[in-house]
PDB file of C-alpha atoms in Angstrom:
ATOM      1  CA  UNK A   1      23.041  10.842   3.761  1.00  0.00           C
ATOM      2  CA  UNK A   2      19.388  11.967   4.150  1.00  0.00           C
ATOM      3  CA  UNK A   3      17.832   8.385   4.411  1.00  0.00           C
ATOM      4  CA  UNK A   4      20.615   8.031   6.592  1.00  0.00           C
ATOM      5  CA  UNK A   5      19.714  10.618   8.986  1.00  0.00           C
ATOM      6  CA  UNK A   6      15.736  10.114   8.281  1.00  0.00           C
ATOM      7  CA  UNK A   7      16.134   6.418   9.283  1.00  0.00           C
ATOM      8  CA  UNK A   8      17.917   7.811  12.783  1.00  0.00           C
ATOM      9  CA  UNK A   9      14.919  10.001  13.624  1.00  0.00           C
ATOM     10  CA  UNK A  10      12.534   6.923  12.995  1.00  0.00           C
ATOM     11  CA  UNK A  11      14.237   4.910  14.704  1.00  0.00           C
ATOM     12  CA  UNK A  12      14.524   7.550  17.570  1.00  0.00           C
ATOM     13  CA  UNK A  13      10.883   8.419  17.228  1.00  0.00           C
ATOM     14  CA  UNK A  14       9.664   5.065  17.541  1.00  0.00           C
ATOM     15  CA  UNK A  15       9.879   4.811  21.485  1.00  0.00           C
ATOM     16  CA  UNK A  16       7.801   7.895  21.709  1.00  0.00           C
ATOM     17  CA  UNK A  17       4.975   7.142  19.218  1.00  0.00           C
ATOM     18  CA  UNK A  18       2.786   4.589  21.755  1.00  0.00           C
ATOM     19  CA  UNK A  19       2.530   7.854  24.334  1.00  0.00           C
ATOM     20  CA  UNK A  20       2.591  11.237  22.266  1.00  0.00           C
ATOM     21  CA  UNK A  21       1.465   9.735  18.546  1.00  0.00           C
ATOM     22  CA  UNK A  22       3.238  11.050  15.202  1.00  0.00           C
ATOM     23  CA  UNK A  23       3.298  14.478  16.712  1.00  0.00           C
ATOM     24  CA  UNK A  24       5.690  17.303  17.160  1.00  0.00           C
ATOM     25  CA  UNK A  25       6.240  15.972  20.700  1.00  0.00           C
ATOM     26  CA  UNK A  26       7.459  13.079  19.382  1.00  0.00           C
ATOM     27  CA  UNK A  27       9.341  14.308  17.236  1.00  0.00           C
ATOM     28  CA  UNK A  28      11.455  17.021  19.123  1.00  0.00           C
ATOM     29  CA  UNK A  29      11.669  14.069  21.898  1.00  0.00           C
ATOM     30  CA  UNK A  30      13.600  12.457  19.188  1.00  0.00           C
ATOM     31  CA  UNK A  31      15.813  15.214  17.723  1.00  0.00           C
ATOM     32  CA  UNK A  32      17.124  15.473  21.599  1.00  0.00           C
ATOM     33  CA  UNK A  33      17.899  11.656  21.797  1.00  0.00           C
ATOM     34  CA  UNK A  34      19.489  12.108  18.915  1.00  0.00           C
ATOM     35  CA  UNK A  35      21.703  15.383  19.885  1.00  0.00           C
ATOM     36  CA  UNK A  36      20.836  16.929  16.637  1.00  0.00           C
ATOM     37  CA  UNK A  37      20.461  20.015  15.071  1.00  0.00           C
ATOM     38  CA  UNK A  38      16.724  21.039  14.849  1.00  0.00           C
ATOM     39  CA  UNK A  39      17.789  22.654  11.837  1.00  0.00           C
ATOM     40  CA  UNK A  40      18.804  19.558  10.490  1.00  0.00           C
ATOM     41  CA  UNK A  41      16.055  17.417  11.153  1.00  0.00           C
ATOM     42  CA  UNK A  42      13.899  19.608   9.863  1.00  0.00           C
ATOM     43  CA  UNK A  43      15.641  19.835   6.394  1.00  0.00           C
ATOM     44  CA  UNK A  44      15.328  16.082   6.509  1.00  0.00           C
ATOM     45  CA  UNK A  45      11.328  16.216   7.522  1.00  0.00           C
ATOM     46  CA  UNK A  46       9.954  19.506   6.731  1.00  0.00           C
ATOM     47  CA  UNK A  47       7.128  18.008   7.968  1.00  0.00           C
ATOM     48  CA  UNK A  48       8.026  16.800  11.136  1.00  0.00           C
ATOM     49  CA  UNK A  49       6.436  13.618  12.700  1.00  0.00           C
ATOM     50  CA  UNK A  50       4.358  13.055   9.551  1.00  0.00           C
ATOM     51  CA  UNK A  51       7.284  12.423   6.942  1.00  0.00           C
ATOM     52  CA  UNK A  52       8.798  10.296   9.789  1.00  0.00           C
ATOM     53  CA  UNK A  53       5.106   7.914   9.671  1.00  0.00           C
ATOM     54  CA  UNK A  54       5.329   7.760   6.117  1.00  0.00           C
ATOM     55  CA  UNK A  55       9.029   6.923   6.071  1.00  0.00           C
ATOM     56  CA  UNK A  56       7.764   3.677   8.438  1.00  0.00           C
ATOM     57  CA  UNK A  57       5.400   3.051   6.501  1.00  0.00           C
ATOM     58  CA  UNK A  58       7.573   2.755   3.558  1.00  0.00           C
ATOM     59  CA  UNK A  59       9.872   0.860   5.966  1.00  0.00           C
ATOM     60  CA  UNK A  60       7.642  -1.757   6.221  1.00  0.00           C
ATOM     61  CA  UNK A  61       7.012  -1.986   2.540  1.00  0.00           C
ATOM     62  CA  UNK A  62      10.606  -2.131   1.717  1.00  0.00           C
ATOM     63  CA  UNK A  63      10.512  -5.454   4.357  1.00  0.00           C
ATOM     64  CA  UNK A  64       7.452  -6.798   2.425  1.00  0.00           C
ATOM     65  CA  UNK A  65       9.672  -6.976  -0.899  1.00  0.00           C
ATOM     66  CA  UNK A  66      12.720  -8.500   0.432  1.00  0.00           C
ATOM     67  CA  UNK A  67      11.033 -11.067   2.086  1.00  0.00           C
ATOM     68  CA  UNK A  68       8.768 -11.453  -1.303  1.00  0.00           C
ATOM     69  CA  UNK A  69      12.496 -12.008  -3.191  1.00  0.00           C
ATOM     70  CA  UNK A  70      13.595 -14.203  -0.523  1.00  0.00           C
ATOM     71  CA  UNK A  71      11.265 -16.324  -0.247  1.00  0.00           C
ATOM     72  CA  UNK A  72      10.131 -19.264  -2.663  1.00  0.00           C
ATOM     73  CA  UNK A  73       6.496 -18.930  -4.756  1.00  0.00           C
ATOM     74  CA  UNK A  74       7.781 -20.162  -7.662  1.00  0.00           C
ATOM     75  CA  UNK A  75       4.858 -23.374  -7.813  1.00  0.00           C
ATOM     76  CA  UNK A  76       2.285 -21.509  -5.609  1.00  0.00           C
ATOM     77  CA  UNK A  77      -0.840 -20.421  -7.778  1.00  0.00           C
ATOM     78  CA  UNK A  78      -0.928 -16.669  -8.570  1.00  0.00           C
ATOM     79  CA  UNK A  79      -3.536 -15.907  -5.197  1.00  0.00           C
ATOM     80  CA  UNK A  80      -2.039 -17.957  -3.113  1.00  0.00           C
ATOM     81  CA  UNK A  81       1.055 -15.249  -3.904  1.00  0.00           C
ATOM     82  CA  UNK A  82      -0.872 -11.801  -3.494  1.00  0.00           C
ATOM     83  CA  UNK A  83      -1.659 -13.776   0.041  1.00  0.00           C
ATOM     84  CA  UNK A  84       1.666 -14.343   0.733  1.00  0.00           C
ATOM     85  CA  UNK A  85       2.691 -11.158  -0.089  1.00  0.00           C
ATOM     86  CA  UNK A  86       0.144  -9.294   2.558  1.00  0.00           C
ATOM     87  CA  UNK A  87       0.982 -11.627   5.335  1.00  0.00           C
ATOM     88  CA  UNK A  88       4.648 -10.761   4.709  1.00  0.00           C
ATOM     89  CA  UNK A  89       3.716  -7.003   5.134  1.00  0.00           C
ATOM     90  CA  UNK A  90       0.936  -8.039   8.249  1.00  0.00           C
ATOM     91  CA  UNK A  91       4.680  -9.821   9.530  1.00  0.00           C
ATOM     92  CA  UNK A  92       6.594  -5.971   8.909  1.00  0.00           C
ATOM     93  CA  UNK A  93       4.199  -4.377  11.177  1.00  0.00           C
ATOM     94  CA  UNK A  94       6.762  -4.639  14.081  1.00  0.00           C
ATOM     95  CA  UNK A  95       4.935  -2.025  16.374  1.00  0.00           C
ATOM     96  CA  UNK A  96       1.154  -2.466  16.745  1.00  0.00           C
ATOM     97  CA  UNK A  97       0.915   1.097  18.465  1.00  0.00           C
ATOM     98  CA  UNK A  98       3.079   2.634  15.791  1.00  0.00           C
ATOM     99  CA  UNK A  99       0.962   1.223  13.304  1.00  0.00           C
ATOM    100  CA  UNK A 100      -2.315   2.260  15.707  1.00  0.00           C
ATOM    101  CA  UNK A 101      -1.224   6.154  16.046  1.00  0.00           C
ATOM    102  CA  UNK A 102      -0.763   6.365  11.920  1.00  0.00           C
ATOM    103  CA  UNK A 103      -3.709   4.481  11.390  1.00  0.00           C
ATOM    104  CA  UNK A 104      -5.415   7.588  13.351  1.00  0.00           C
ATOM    105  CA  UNK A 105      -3.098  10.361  11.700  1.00  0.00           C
ATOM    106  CA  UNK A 106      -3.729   9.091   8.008  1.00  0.00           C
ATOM    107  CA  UNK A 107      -7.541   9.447   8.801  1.00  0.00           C
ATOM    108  CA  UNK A 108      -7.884  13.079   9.386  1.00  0.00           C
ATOM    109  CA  UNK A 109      -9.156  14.955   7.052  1.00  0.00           C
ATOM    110  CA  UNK A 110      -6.199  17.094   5.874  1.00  0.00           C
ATOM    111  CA  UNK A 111      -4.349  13.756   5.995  1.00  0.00           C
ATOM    112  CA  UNK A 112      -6.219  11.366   4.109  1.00  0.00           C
ATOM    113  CA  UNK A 113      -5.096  11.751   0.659  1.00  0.00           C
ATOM    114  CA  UNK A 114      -1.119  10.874   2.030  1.00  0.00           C
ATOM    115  CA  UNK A 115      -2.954   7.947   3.815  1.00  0.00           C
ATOM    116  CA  UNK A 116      -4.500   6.543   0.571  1.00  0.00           C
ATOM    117  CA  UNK A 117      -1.533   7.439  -1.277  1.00  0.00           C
ATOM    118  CA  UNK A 118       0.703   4.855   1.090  1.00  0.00           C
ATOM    119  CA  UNK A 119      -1.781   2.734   0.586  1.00  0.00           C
ATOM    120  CA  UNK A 120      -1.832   2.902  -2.967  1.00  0.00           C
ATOM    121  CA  UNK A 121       1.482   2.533  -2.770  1.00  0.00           C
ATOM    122  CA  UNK A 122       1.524  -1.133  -0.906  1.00  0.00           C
ATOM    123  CA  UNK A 123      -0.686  -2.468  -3.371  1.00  0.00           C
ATOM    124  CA  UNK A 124       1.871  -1.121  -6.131  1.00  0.00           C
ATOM    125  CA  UNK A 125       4.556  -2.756  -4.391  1.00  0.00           C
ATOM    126  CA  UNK A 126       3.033  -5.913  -4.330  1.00  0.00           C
ATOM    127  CA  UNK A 127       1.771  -6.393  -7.682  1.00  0.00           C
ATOM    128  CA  UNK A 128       4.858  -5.068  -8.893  1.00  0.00           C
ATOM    129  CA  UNK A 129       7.354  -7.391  -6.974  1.00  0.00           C
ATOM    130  CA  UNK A 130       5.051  -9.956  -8.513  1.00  0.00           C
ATOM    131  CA  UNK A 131       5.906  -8.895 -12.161  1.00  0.00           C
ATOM    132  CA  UNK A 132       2.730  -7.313 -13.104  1.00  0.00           C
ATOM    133  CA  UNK A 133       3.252  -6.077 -16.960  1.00  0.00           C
ATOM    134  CA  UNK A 134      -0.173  -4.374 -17.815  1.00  0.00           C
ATOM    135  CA  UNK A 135       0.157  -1.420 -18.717  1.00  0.00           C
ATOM    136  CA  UNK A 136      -3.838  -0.227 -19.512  1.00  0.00           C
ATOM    137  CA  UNK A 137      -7.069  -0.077 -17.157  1.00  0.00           C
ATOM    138  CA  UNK A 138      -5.807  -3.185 -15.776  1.00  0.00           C
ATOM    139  CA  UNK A 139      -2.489  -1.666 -13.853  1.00  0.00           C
ATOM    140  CA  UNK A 140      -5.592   0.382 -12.454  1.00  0.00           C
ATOM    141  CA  UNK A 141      -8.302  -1.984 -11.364  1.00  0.00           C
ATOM    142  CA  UNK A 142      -5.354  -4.182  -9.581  1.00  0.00           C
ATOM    143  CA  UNK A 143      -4.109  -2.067  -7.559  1.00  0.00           C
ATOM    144  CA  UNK A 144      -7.410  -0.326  -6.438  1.00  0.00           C
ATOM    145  CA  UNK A 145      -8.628  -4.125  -5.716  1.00  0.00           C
ATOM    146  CA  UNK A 146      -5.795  -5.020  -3.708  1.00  0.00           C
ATOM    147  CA  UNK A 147      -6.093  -1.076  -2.095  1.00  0.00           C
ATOM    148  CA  UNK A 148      -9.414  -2.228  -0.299  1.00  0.00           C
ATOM    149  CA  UNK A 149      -7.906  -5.666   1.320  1.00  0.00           C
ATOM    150  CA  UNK A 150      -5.014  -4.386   2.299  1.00  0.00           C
ATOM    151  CA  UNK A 151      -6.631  -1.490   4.558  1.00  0.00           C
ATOM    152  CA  UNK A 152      -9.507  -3.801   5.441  1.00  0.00           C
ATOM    153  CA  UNK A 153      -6.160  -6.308   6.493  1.00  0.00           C
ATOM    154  CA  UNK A 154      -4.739  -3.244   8.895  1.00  0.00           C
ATOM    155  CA  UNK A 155      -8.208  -2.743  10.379  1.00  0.00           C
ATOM    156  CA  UNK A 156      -8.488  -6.074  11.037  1.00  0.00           C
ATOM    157  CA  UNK A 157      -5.172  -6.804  12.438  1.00  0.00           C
ATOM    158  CA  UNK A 158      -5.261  -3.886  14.771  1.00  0.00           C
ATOM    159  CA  UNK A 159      -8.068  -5.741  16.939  1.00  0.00           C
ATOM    160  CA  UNK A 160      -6.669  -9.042  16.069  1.00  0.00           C
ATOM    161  CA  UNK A 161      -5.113 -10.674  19.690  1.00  0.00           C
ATOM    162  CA  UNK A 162      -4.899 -14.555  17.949  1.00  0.00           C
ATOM    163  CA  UNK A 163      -1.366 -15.895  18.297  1.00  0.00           C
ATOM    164  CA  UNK A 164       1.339 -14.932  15.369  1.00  0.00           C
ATOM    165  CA  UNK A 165      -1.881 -13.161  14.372  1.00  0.00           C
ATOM    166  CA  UNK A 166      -3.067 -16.447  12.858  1.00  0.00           C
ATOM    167  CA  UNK A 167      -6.640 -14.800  12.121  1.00  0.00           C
ATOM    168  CA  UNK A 168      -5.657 -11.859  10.203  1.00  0.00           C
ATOM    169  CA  UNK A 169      -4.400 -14.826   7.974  1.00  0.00           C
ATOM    170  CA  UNK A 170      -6.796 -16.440   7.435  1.00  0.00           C
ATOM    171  CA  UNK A 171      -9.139 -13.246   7.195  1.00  0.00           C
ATOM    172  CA  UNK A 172      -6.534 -12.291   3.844  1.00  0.00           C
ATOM    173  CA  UNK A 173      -7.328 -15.733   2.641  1.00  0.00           C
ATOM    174  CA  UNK A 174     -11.252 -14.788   2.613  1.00  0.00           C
ATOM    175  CA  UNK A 175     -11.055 -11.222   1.143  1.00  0.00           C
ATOM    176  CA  UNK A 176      -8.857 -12.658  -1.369  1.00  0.00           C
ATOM    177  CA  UNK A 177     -11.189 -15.308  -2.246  1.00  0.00           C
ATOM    178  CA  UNK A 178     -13.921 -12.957  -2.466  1.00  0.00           C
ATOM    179  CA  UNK A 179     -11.709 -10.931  -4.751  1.00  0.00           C
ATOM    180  CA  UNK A 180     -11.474 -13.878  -7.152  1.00  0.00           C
ATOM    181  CA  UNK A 181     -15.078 -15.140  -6.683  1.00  0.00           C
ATOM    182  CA  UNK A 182     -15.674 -11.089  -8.221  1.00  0.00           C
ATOM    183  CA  UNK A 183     -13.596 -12.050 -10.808  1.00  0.00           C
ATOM    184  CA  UNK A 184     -15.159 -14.727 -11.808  1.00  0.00           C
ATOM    185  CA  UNK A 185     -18.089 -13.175 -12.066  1.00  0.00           C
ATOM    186  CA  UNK A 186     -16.960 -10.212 -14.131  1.00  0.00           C
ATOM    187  CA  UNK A 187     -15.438 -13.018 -16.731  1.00  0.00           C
ATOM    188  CA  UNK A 188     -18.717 -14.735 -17.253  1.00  0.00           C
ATOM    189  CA  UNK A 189     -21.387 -11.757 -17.355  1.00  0.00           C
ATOM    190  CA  UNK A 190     -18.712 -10.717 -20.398  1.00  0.00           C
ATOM    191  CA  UNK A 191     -19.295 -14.382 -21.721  1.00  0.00           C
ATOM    192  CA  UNK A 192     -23.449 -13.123 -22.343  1.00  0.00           C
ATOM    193  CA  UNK A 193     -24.616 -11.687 -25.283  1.00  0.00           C
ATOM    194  CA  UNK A 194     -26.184  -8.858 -23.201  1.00  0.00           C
ATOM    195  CA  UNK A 195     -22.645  -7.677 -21.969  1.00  0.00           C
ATOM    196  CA  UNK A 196     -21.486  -7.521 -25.217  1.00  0.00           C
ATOM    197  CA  UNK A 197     -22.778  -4.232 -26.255  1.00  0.00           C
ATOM    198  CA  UNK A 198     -21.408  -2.516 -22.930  1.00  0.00           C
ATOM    199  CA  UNK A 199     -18.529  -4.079 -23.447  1.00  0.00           C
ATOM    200  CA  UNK A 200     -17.424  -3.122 -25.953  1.00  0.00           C
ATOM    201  CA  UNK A 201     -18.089   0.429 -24.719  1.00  0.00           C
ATOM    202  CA  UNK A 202     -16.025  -0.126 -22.465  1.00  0.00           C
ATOM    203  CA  UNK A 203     -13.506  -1.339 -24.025  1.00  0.00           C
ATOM    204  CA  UNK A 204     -13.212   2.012 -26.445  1.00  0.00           C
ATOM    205  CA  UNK A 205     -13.099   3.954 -23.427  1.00  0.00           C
ATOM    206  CA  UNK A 206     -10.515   1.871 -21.236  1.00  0.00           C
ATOM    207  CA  UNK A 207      -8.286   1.538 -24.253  1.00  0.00           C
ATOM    208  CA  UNK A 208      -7.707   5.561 -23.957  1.00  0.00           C
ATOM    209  CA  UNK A 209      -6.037   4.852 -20.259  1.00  0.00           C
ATOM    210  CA  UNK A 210      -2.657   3.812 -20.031  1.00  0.00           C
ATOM    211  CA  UNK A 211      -0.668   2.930 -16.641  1.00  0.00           C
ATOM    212  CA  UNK A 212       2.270   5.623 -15.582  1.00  0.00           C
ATOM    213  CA  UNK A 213       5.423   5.392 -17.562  1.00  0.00           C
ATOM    214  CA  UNK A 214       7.984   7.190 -15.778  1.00  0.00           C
ATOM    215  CA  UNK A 215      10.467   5.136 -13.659  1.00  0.00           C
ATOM    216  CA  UNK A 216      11.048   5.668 -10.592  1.00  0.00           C
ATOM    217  CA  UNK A 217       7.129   6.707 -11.162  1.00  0.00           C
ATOM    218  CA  UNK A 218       6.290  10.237 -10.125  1.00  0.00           C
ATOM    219  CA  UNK A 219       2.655  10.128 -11.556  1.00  0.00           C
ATOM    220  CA  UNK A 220       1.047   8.006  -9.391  1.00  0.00           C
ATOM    221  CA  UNK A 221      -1.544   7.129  -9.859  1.00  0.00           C
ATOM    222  CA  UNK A 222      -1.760   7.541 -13.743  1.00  0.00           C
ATOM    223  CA  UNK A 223      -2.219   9.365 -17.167  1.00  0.00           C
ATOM    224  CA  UNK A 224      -5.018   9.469 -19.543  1.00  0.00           C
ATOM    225  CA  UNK A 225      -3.888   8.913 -22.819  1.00  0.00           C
ATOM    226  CA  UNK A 226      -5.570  11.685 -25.251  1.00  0.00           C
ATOM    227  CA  UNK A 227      -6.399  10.677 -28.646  1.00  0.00           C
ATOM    228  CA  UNK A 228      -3.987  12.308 -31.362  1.00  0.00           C
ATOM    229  CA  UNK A 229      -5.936  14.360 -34.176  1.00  0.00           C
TER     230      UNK A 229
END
């Protein structure tokens, strides 16, 4: 019943965004399409336009993982699928304004932890549709990796006027190339005998963090896993 009625007010909302933003305007413009109680809507969105930008936000995540399922990367190599899967949430973008007004909202001040929490939440989606099982520093350094392209990818796209938005495509294909070209770097300084020593530093103090364990997760983005005496 509530996504029910939150999914109305989006898609009521919508029409409004490109000329008032995520704002209040907005969103009693869409409470009187609707015919709804302002009571109502704002049980369902105590916060008003903002819970409706993070609910399309989500939206487009949700599209990102059914068209992941749906489509076929069985034989592709595992980049060429973390690609796939961020052009398949460049495709969910529907509404360049929309996208535009939330880009703004998400970078005020008071708003910028929800922004990088959505974000966050993308790259979670991803590597998690992809069958990502690690479950130490790892779950960490993935998603915070795949964090940076993906808001470098909405940057991008927002100036991007190439047909089916062929290079914000292509621009994925760099940054993750880059990302792997990092990684290959990483795996051979650990290869030298003067990286041993920090590593294995490391190592004692990564092996204390462990990736959230609660499903659906409510402690995003983690736990630190305290040593037992």
């Amino acid at each position: 019943m509530t996504e029910t009625i939150r999914a109305q007010l989006l898609d009521a909302i919508l029409p409004h965004v490109p000329f008032d933003g995520w704002s209040d305007v907005s969103f009693h413009a869409a409470i009187a399409d609707l015919g709804m109680e302002k009571a109502l809507a704002d049980t369902i969105c105590p916060r008003g336009a903002m819970d409706l930008a993070i609910a399309y936000h989500r939206r487009g995540d949700a599209a990102m993982v059914a068209a992941m399922k749906a489509s076929n990367m069985a034989e592709m190599r595992f980049r060429d699928k973390v690609a796939t899967a961020l052009k398949l949430r460049v495709e969910a973008m529907d509404d360049r304004e929309a996208v535009r007004r939330a880009s703004a909202l998400f970078a005020l001040p008071h708003n910028a932890v929800e922004g990088a929490k959505l974000i966050w939440e993308t790259a979670d989606k991803v590597w998690t549709a992809l069958g990502d099982t690690s479950n130490d520093v790892n779950w960490y350094t993935k998603r915070a990796t795949l964090s940076g392209v993906w808001a470098s990818t909405v940057l991008y796209w927002l100036g991007d006027d190439s047909p089916m938005a062929a290079n914000t495509s292509d621009f994925i294909d760099r940054r993750i190339d880059n990302v792997m070209q990092i990684e290959k770097a990483k795996a051979s300084f650990k290869k030298t005998p003067l990286a041993k020593p920090f590593m294995s530093l490391q190592d004692v103090i990564f092996s204390k963090v462990k990736a959230p364990d609660l499903s659906p997760r409510t402690d995003l983005p983690g736990r630190w896993n305290r040593p037992v005496n």
